[in-house]
Short mmCIF file of C-alpha atoms in Angstrom, two decimals:
data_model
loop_
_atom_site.label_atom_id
_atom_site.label_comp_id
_atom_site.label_asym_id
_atom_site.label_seq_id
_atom_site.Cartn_x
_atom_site.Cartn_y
_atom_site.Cartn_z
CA UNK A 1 31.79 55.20 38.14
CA UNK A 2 28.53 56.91 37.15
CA UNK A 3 25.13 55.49 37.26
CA UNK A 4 22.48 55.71 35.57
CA UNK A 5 19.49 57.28 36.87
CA UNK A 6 17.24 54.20 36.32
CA UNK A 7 18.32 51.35 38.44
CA UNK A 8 16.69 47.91 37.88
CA UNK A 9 17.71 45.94 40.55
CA UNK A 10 15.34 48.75 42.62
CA UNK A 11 12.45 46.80 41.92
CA UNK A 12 14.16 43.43 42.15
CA UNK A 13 15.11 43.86 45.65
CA UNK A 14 12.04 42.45 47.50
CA UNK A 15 9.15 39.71 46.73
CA UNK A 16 6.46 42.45 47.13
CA UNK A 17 8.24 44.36 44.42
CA UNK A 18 8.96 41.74 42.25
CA UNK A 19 5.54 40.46 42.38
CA UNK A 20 4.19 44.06 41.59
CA UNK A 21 5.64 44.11 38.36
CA UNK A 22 5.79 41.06 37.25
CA UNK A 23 4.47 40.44 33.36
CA UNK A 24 3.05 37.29 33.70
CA UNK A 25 1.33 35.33 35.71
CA UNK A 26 0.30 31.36 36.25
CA UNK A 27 -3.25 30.63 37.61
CA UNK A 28 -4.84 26.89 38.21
CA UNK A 29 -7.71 28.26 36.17
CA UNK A 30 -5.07 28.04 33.40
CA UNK A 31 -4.58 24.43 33.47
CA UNK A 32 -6.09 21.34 31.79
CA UNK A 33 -4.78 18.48 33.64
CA UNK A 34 -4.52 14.70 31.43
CA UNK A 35 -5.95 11.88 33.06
CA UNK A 36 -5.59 8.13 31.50
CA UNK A 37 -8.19 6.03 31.94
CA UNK A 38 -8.13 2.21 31.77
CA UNK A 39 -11.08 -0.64 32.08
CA UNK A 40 -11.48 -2.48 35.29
CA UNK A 41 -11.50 -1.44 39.08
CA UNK A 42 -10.25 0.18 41.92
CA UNK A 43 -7.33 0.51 39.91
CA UNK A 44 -4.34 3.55 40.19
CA UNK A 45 -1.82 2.08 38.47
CA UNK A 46 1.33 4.70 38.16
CA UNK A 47 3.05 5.18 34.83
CA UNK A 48 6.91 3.96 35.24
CA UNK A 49 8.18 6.65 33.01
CA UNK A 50 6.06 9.39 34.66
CA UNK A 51 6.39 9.76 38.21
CA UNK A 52 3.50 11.04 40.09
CA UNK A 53 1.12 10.40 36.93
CA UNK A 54 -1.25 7.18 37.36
CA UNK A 55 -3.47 5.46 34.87
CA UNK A 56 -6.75 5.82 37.11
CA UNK A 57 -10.18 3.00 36.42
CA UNK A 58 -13.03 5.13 35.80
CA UNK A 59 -14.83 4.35 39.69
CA UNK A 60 -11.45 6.54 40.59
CA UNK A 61 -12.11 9.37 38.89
CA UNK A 62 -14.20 11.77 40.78
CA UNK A 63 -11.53 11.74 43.44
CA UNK A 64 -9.04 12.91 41.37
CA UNK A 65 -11.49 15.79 39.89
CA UNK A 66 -12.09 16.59 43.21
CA UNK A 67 -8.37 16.58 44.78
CA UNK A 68 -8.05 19.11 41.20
CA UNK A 69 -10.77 21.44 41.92
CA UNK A 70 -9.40 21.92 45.49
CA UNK A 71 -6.72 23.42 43.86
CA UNK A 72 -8.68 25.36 41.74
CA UNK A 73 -8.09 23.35 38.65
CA UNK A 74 -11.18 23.36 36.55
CA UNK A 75 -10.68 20.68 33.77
CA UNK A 76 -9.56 17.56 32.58
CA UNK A 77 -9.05 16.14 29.38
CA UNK A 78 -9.53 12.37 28.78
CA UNK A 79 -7.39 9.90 27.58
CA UNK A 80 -8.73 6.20 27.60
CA UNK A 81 -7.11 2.48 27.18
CA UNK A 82 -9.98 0.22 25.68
CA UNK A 83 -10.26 -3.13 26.81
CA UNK A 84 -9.99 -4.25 22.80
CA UNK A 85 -8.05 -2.78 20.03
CA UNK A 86 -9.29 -3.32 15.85
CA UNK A 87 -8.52 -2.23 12.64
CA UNK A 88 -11.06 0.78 13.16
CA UNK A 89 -10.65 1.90 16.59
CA UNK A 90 -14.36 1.30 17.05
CA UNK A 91 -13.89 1.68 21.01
CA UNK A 92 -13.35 5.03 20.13
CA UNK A 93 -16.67 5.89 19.48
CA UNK A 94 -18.38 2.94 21.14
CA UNK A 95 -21.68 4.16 23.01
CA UNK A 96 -20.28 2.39 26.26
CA UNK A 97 -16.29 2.62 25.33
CA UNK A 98 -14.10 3.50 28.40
CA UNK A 99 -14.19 7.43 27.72
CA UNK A 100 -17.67 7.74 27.19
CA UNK A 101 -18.28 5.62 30.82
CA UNK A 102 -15.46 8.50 32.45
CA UNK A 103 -17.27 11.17 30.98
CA UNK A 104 -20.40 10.10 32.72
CA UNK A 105 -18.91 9.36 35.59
CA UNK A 106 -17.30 12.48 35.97
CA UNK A 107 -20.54 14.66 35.15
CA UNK A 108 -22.59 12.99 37.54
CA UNK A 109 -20.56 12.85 40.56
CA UNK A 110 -18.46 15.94 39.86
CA UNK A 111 -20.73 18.31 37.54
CA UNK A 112 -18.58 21.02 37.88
CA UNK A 113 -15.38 19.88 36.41
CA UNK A 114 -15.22 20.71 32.98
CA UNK A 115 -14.64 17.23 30.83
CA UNK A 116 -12.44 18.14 27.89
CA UNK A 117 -11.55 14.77 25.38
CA UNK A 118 -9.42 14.09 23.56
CA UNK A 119 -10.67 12.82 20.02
CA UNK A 120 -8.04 10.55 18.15
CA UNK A 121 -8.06 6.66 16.31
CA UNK A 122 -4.58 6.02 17.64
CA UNK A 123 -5.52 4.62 21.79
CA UNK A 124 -8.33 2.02 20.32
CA UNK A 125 -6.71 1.09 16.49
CA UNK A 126 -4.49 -2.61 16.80
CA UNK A 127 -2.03 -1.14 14.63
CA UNK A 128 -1.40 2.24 16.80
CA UNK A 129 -2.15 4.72 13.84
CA UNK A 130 -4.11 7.57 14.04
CA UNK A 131 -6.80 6.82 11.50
CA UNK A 132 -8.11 3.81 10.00
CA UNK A 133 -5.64 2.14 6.48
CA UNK A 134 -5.04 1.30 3.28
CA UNK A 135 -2.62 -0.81 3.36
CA UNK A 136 0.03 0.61 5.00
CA UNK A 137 -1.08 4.30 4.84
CA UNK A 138 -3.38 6.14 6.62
CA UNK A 139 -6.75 6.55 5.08
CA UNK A 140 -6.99 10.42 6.18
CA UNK A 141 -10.71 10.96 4.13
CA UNK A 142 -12.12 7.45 5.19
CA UNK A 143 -10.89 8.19 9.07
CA UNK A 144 -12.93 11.73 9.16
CA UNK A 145 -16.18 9.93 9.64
CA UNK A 146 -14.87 7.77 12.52
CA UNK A 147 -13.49 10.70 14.16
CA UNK A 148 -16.44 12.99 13.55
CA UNK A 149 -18.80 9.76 15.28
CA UNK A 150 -15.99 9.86 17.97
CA UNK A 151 -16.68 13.33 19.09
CA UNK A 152 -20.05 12.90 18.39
CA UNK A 153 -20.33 10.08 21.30
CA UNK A 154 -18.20 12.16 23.78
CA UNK A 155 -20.73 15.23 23.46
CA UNK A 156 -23.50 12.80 23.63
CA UNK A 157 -22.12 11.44 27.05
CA UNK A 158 -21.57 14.88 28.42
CA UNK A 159 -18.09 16.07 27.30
CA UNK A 160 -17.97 19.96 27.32
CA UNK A 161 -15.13 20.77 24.62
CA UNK A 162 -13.76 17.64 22.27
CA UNK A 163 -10.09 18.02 21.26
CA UNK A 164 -8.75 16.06 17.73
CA UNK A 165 -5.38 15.44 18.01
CA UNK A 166 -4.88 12.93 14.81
CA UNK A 167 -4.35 15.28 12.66
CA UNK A 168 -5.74 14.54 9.30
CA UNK A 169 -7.10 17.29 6.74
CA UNK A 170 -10.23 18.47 7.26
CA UNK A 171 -11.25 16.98 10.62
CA UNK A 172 -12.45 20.40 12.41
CA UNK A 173 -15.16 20.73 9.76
CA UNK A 174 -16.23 17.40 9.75
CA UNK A 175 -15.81 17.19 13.51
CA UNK A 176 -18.05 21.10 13.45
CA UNK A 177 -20.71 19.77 10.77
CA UNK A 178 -21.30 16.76 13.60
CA UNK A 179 -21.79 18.15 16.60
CA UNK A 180 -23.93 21.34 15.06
CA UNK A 181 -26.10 18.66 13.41
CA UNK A 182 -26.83 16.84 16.40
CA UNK A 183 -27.57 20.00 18.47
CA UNK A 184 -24.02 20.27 20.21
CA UNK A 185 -23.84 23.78 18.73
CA UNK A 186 -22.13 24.97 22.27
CA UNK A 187 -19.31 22.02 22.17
CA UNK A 188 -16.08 24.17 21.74
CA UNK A 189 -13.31 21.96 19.73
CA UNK A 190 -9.93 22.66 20.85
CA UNK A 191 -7.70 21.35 17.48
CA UNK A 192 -4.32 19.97 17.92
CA UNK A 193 -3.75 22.82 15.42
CA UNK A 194 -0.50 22.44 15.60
CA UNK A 195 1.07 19.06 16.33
CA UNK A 196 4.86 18.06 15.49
CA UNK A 197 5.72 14.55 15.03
CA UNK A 198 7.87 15.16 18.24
CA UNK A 199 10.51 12.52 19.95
CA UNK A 200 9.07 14.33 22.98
CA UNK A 201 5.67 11.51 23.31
CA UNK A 202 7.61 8.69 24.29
CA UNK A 203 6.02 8.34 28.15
CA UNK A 204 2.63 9.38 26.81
CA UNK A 205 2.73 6.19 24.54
CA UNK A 206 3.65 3.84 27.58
CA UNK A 207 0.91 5.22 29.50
CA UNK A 208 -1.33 4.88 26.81
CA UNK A 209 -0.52 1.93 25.43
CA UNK A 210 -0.72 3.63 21.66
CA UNK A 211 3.06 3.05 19.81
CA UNK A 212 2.26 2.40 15.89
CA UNK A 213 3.13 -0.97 15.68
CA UNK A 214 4.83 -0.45 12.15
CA UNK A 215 6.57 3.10 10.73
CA UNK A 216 5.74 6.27 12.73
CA UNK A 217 3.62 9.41 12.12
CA UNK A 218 5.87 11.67 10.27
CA UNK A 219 2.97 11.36 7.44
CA UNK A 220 0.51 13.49 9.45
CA UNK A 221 2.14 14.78 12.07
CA UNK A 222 4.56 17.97 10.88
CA UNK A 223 7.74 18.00 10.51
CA UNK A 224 9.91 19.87 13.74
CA UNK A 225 11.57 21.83 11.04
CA UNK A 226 8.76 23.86 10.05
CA UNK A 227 6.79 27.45 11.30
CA UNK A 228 5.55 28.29 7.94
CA UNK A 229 3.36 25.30 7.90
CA UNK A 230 2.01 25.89 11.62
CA UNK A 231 -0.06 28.80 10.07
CA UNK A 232 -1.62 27.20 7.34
CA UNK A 233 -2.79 24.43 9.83
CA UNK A 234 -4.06 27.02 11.93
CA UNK A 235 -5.64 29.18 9.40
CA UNK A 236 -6.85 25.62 7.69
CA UNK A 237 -9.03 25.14 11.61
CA UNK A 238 -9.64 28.28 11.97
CA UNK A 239 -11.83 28.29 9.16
CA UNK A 240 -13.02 25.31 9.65
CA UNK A 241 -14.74 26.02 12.62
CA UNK A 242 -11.80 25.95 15.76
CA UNK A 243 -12.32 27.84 18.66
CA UNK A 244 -8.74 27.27 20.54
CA UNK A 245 -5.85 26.71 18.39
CA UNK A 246 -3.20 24.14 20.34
CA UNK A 247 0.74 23.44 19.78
CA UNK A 248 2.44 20.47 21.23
CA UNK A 249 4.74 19.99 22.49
CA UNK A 250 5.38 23.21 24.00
CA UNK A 251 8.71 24.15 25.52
CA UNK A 252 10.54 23.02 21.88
CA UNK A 253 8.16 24.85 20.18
CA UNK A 254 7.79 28.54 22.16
CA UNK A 255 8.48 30.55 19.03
CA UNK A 256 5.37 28.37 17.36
CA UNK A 257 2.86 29.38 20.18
CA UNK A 258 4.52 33.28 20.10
CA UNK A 259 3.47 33.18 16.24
CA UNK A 260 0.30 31.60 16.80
CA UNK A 261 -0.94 34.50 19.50
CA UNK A 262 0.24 37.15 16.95
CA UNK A 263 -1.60 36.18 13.81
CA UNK A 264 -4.95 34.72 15.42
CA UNK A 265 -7.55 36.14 17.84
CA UNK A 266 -8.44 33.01 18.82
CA UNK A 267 -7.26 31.44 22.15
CA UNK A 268 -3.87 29.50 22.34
CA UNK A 269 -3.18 26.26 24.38
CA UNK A 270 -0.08 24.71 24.68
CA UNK A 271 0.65 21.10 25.98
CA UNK A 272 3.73 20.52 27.62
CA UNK A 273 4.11 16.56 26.85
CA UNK A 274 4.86 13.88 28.32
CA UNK A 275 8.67 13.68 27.66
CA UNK A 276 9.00 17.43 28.87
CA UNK A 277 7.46 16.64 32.16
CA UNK A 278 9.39 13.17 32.55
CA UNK A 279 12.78 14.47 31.72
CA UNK A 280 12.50 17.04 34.76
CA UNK A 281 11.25 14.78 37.08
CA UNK A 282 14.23 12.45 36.22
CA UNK A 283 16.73 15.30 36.72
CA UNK A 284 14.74 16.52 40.27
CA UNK A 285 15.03 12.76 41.33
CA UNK A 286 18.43 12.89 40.47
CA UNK A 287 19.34 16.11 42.52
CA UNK A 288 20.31 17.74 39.40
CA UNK A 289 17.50 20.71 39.24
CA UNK A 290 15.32 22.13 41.86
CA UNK A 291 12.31 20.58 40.61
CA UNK A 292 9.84 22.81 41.85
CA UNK A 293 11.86 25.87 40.27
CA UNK A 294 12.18 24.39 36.74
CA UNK A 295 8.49 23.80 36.91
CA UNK A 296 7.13 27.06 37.51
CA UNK A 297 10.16 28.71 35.13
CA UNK A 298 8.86 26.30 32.68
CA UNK A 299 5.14 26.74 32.61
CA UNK A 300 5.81 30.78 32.87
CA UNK A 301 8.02 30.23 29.54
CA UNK A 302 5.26 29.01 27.81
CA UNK A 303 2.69 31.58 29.35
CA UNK A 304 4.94 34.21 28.41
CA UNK A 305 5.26 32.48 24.68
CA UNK A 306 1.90 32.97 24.61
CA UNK A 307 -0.35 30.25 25.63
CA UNK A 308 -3.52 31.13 27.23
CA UNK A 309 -4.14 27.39 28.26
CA UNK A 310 -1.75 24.79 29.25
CA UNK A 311 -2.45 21.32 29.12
CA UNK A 312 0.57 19.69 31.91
CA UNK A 313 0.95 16.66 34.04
CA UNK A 314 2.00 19.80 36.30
CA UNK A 315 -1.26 20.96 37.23
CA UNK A 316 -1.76 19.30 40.17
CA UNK A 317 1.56 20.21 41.53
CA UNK A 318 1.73 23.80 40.41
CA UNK A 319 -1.91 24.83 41.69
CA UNK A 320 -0.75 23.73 44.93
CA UNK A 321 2.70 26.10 44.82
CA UNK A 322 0.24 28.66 43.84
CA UNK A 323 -2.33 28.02 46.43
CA UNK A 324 0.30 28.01 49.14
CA UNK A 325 1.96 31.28 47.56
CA UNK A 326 5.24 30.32 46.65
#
């Protein structure tokens, strides 16, 4: 048999090699890690159907900034649990609502963590809808306002980015014309650009207590069937005044964040949901994966896809496989 002269395997052989070609690359600095936050406390409270994830009361916090930044991971994003639910979601934007009291919290006792929130109707409304109704549809025009005040309050208590993930039309703008009117001119938005209505959030909506209590979101979230329509939303934020551009879920969706980094110059996150991270801690519990492994192979999947952010339960976890140098 006769070889060819270039043998790949050559520079397979050994870690050192391996690692001094390899393409792509995972760094804590790359991670936004979730954290659910709930009234009351000294509470950690762990969410059943996402091991190693806890809904945290806002006096626990700064610990859990602080175990991140050991690590090296630089920001959060907020999700909160109100201790009342209305029509309007008005503890979404409540001066003293759960996430503005985190955000505070987190600012003064851990100043350099960056604060990202996320900005959505769906936590705080009784119904579990992303925007306020009429009847039983969702208002998308009437629900800009509430979102824009939303954002509004979260720069206003410190936040340093605001992230919409309800996806109505023309939130970015109305989110952008807020925050530059108030002097919050440096408060990036990260859109949910690109958000499916995914069978993926189930965990996400027992740890934040958000289900719709009638129909689902197929209305306003898009359809898993479609890339075409991924642009247009992210050309429709882009000009609206977006500075990242975000898909979720992520792993389902690599060819969405791929086509995303091609046709924009703007920055692309990439949030590997709930369901993604709970079905492979199910299947490490179960002895069926090597956890750690399918992991890393799955955050460097969506690195390589593209994604120059993730937003994963992972962080935590995978900063510290990185720290250690595995």
């Amino acid at each position: 048999m006769v070889f060819p002269e270039f043998r790949p395997r050559r520079m397979r052989r050994t870690e050192t090699f391996r690692a001094m070609i390899r393409e792509t690359r995972l760094v804590p600095e790359q991670m936004i890690y979730p954290l659910f936050v709930l009234p009351g406390k000294g509470l950690r409270q762990e969410v059943a159907s996402m091991p190693g994830v806890f809904r945290l009361s806002v006096d626990q916090l700064a610990k859990e900034a602080k175990d991140c930044l050991a690590l090296g991971v630089r920001s959060v994003i907020l999700f909160g649990l109100p201790e009342k639910k209305d029509g309007l979601g008005s503890g979404a934007y409540a001066k003293n609502g759960i996430i503005q009291q985190a955000i505070r919290e987190l600012k003064h006792k851990v100043p350099e963590m960056t604060v990202v929130t996320d900005v959505c109707l769906c936590e705080y409304t009784d119904h579990g809808h992303c925007g306020c109704l009429a009847g039983h549809e969702v208002d998308n025009d009437a629900t800009l306002e509430l979102l824009a005040k939303t954002a509004l309050s979260h720069a206003q208590a410190g936040a340093d980015m605001v992230a919409p993930s309800d996806m109505m039309d023309g939130r970015v703008s109305e989110i952008r014309t807020a925050l530059d009117e108030n002097s919050f001119h440096m408060v990036p938005i990260m859109s949910y650009a690109v958000k499916y209505a995914s069978a993926f959030y189930g965990p996400f909506r027992d740890a934040a207590e958000c289900a719709p209590q009638f129909g689902d979101r197929r209305s306003y979230q898009m359809d898993p069937a479609n890339s075409k329509e991924a642009l247009r939303e992210a050309t429709l934020d882009v000009e609206e005044g977006a500075d990242i551009l975000m898909v979720k879920p992520a792993l389902a969706y690599l060819d969405i964040i791929s086509r995303l980094h091609d046709e924009f110059d703007l920055p692309v996150a990439a949030y590997q949901v709930s369901g993604e991270y709970a079905m492979i801690k199910a299947a490490a519990e179960k002895g069926w994966i090597d956890g750690e492994r399918v992991m890393a192979e799955s955050l460097i999947a969506i690195r390589r896809a593209g994604a120059d952010i993730i937003l994963t339960y992972f962080a935590k976890e995978m900063a510290k496989l990185l720290t250690e140098g595995k």
